[in-house]
Coordinates of C-alpha atoms in Angstrom, one line a residue:
M1 CA 72.9 112.5 116.7
T2 CA 73.5 113.6 113.1
R3 CA 73.6 117.4 112.8
R4 CA 70.8 118.7 110.6
I5 CA 71.1 122.1 108.9
Y6 CA 67.8 123.5 107.7
P7 CA 67.4 126.0 104.8
R8 CA 64.6 127.8 106.7
P9 CA 65.3 127.4 110.4
P10 CA 62.4 128.5 112.7
I11 CA 64.9 130.3 115.1
V12 CA 63.8 133.8 116.0
E13 CA 66.5 134.4 118.6
A14 CA 69.6 132.6 119.8
V15 CA 71.4 133.6 123.0
V16 CA 74.7 132.8 124.8
E17 CA 74.7 134.2 128.3
M18 CA 77.7 134.4 130.6
G19 CA 77.8 135.1 134.3
L20 CA 81.0 137.0 135.1
A21 CA 82.8 136.4 138.4
A22 CA 84.3 139.9 138.4
S23 CA 82.1 142.7 139.8
I24 CA 80.9 145.2 137.1
T25 CA 77.8 147.1 136.5
G26 CA 75.8 146.8 133.3
E27 CA 76.5 150.4 132.3
A28 CA 80.2 150.0 132.9
L29 CA 80.2 146.7 130.9
A30 CA 78.4 148.4 128.0
D31 CA 80.9 151.3 128.0
V32 CA 84.0 149.0 127.8
L33 CA 82.5 146.8 125.1
D34 CA 81.4 149.9 123.2
R35 CA 85.0 151.2 123.2
A36 CA 86.4 147.8 122.1
L37 CA 83.7 146.7 119.6
G38 CA 81.9 149.9 118.7
D39 CA 82.5 149.5 115.0
S40 CA 80.4 146.2 115.1
Y41 CA 77.6 147.8 117.1
L42 CA 76.7 151.1 115.6
G43 CA 73.0 151.0 116.4
E44 CA 71.4 153.0 119.1
R45 CA 71.7 151.7 122.7
K46 CA 68.6 150.2 124.2
R47 CA 67.9 150.0 127.9
Q48 CA 65.6 147.6 129.6
D49 CA 64.5 148.5 133.1
K50 CA 63.3 146.2 135.9
V51 CA 60.2 147.3 137.8
E52 CA 60.5 146.5 141.5
V53 CA 57.3 146.5 143.6
S54 CA 57.3 146.7 147.4
A55 CA 54.3 146.5 149.7
S56 CA 53.8 147.4 153.4
V57 CA 51.0 146.1 155.6
A58 CA 49.7 148.1 158.6
E59 CA 46.9 147.2 160.9
D60 CA 44.2 148.8 158.7
T61 CA 45.9 149.6 155.4
V62 CA 48.0 148.1 152.7
S63 CA 50.3 150.3 150.6
A64 CA 52.5 149.5 147.6
S65 CA 55.1 151.4 145.7
A66 CA 57.0 150.7 142.5
R67 CA 60.3 151.9 141.1
R68 CA 62.2 151.4 137.9
R69 CA 65.9 150.3 138.0
P70 CA 68.2 149.9 135.1
H71 CA 68.5 146.2 134.3
V72 CA 70.1 145.5 130.9
V73 CA 71.8 147.8 128.4
F74 CA 71.9 146.5 124.8
L75 CA 74.5 147.4 122.3
R76 CA 73.0 146.8 118.8
S77 CA 74.4 146.4 115.3
S78 CA 73.3 148.8 112.7
D79 CA 70.7 146.3 111.3
G80 CA 69.5 145.5 114.8
R81 CA 70.0 141.8 114.4
R82 CA 73.1 141.3 116.6
L83 CA 73.0 142.5 120.2
L84 CA 75.2 142.5 123.3
G85 CA 73.2 142.5 126.6
C86 CA 75.1 144.1 129.5
A87 CA 73.8 143.7 133.1
A88 CA 75.4 143.5 136.5
Q89 CA 78.1 140.8 136.2
T90 CA 76.3 139.4 133.1
L91 CA 77.1 139.4 129.4
S92 CA 74.6 138.0 126.9
V93 CA 75.2 137.7 123.1
H94 CA 72.1 137.7 120.9
V95 CA 71.4 137.1 117.2
L96 CA 67.9 137.5 115.7
A97 CA 66.3 136.0 112.6
P98 CA 67.4 135.2 110.0
Y99 CA 69.7 132.9 111.9
P100 CA 73.2 132.9 110.4
G101 CA 74.3 129.5 111.7
W102 CA 76.2 128.4 114.7
E103 CA 79.6 129.0 113.3
R104 CA 78.9 132.6 112.6
F105 CA 77.1 133.1 115.9
I106 CA 79.9 131.6 118.0
E107 CA 82.3 134.0 116.2
Q108 CA 80.2 136.9 117.5
V109 CA 80.4 135.4 121.0
E110 CA 84.2 135.0 120.8
E111 CA 84.5 138.6 119.6
A112 CA 82.4 139.8 122.6
V113 CA 84.7 137.9 125.0
G114 CA 87.8 139.3 123.3
G115 CA 86.4 142.8 123.9
L116 CA 86.3 142.3 127.7
P117 CA 89.1 143.9 129.8
S118 CA 91.7 141.5 131.0
A119 CA 90.6 142.0 134.6
I120 CA 87.1 140.7 133.7
R121 CA 88.5 137.8 131.7
E122 CA 90.8 136.7 134.5
G123 CA 87.9 136.4 136.9
G124 CA 86.3 133.6 134.8
L125 CA 82.7 132.6 134.6
T126 CA 80.1 131.6 137.1
K127 CA 77.5 130.7 134.5
L128 CA 77.2 129.6 130.9
A129 CA 73.9 129.3 129.1
V130 CA 72.7 128.5 125.5
R131 CA 69.1 129.5 124.7
Y132 CA 67.2 129.2 121.4
I133 CA 63.7 130.5 120.8
D134 CA 61.8 129.0 117.9
R135 CA 58.5 130.0 116.2
I136 CA 57.1 127.1 114.3
E137 CA 54.3 128.0 111.9
L138 CA 52.1 125.0 111.1
P139 CA 50.1 124.7 107.9
E140 CA 46.5 125.8 107.9
S141 CA 45.5 122.2 107.3
A142 CA 47.1 121.0 110.5
L143 CA 44.6 119.1 112.6
S144 CA 46.7 118.2 115.6
F145 CA 49.8 119.5 117.4
D146 CA 50.8 115.9 118.0
D147 CA 51.5 115.5 114.3
F148 CA 54.4 118.0 114.7
L149 CA 55.5 117.7 118.4
R150 CA 56.5 114.7 120.4
V151 CA 56.3 116.6 123.7
T152 CA 52.8 118.1 123.8
P153 CA 51.4 118.1 127.4
P154 CA 49.1 115.1 128.2
K155 CA 45.4 115.8 129.0
P156 CA 42.9 113.9 131.1
E157 CA 40.8 111.4 129.2
P158 CA 37.4 113.2 130.0
M159 CA 38.6 116.4 128.3
P160 CA 37.5 117.0 124.6
S161 CA 39.8 115.2 122.3
T162 CA 41.2 118.1 120.2
L163 CA 44.0 120.1 121.8
S164 CA 43.5 123.7 120.8
A165 CA 46.0 125.6 123.0
F166 CA 48.7 124.8 125.6
H167 CA 51.5 126.2 127.8
S168 CA 53.9 124.0 129.7
V169 CA 57.3 124.3 131.4
T170 CA 59.7 121.4 132.0
Q171 CA 63.0 121.6 133.9
T172 CA 65.5 118.8 134.3
I173 CA 69.0 118.4 135.8
D174 CA 71.9 116.3 134.7
K175 CA 73.5 115.3 138.0
D176 CA 76.7 114.2 136.3
T177 CA 77.5 117.5 134.5
G178 CA 75.3 119.9 136.5
T179 CA 73.5 121.0 133.3
V180 CA 70.1 122.4 133.8
A181 CA 67.6 122.3 130.9
S182 CA 64.4 124.4 130.8
L183 CA 61.9 123.9 128.0
T184 CA 58.9 126.2 127.6
L185 CA 56.3 125.2 125.1
A186 CA 53.2 127.2 124.1
S187 CA 50.8 127.7 121.4
G188 CA 51.1 131.2 119.9
P189 CA 48.8 133.6 118.1
P190 CA 48.8 132.8 114.3
A191 CA 49.3 135.4 111.7
T192 CA 46.3 136.4 109.7
D193 CA 44.9 133.6 107.5
A194 CA 47.7 131.3 108.7
G195 CA 47.9 128.0 110.6
P196 CA 48.6 127.3 114.3
V197 CA 51.9 128.5 115.8
I198 CA 54.1 126.7 118.3
L199 CA 56.6 128.7 120.5
Y200 CA 59.5 126.5 121.5
D201 CA 62.0 128.1 124.1
L202 CA 64.9 125.9 125.2
N203 CA 67.6 127.0 127.7
L204 CA 70.6 124.9 128.8
E205 CA 73.0 126.2 131.5
R206 CA 75.7 125.3 133.9
H207 CA 76.9 127.1 137.1
G208 CA 80.1 127.0 139.1
S209 CA 82.2 129.0 141.6
P210 CA 83.9 129.6 139.2
L211 CA 82.6 127.4 136.4
C212 CA 85.6 128.0 134.1
E213 CA 88.2 130.4 132.9
L214 CA 87.6 132.9 130.1
E215 CA 91.2 133.0 129.1
N216 CA 92.6 130.7 126.4
G217 CA 89.2 129.6 125.2
A218 CA 88.6 127.4 128.3
W219 CA 84.8 128.2 128.1
L220 CA 84.4 127.1 124.5
P221 CA 84.2 123.3 125.1
I222 CA 81.4 123.9 127.6
V223 CA 79.3 126.1 125.3
E224 CA 79.8 123.7 122.4
L225 CA 78.5 120.8 124.6
L226 CA 75.5 122.9 125.7
H227 CA 74.8 123.8 122.0
Q228 CA 75.0 120.2 120.9
R229 CA 72.7 119.1 123.7
Q230 CA 70.2 121.8 122.7
R231 CA 70.2 120.5 119.1
D232 CA 69.6 117.0 120.3
V233 CA 66.7 118.0 122.6
F234 CA 65.1 120.0 119.8
E235 CA 65.4 117.1 117.3
A236 CA 63.9 114.7 119.8
S237 CA 61.0 117.1 120.3
I238 CA 59.8 117.3 116.7
T239 CA 58.5 114.9 114.0
D240 CA 59.5 114.5 110.3
K241 CA 56.4 116.5 109.4
T242 CA 57.9 119.4 111.3
R243 CA 61.3 119.0 109.6
E244 CA 59.6 119.3 106.2
L245 CA 58.5 122.8 107.2
F246 CA 62.1 123.9 107.5
S247 CA 63.3 122.4 104.2

């Protein structure tokens, strides 16, 4: 499929996520990347916790407790648009809108990989994922989501004819390559005095034990293929009316 480059892409966040075979905590990963790449990530660190809930059932009572555990530590650039997510055996590289283009983004990913200690790189990867989140703002005059999306969920015939809101998740597997694709589609809240909004979240990933090496750029062909397939799926999901919105 011909690559299209849009002057006004709807991308609000792009992510490349790597599962590391070597054992390392999120805090330790953040520390080593901060030492190696600190000049590129001068913003304040951000921590995202995970809430774990446990319940116990006795004969006459049910009790529950919750606790917070550190989940991801983010290193951020001074403008807050580039991030490195550091979790246990996981590195994610993020870029926020305005999207700089794949070539600039993959340079950020390569820089992050270069900042890893040799012991981590030698362990290779157990996972590679490419994820794009788009926010597509439709014109106020839009009468139907079907005019802009080729993949809106079907509805039973007895339902009223006009689709006003939706939320769907589709997951598929390519048995030849092991690629798993997950597409989440939802209608979103519009801005004031604006038209409908479509949230389009597409993730493609591969797993292995290990999947590939990190040394010598062995991971790059896989991430390039995942990115190309992501573009192909996106283009097959939208109509020419949607493309006009990005021009």
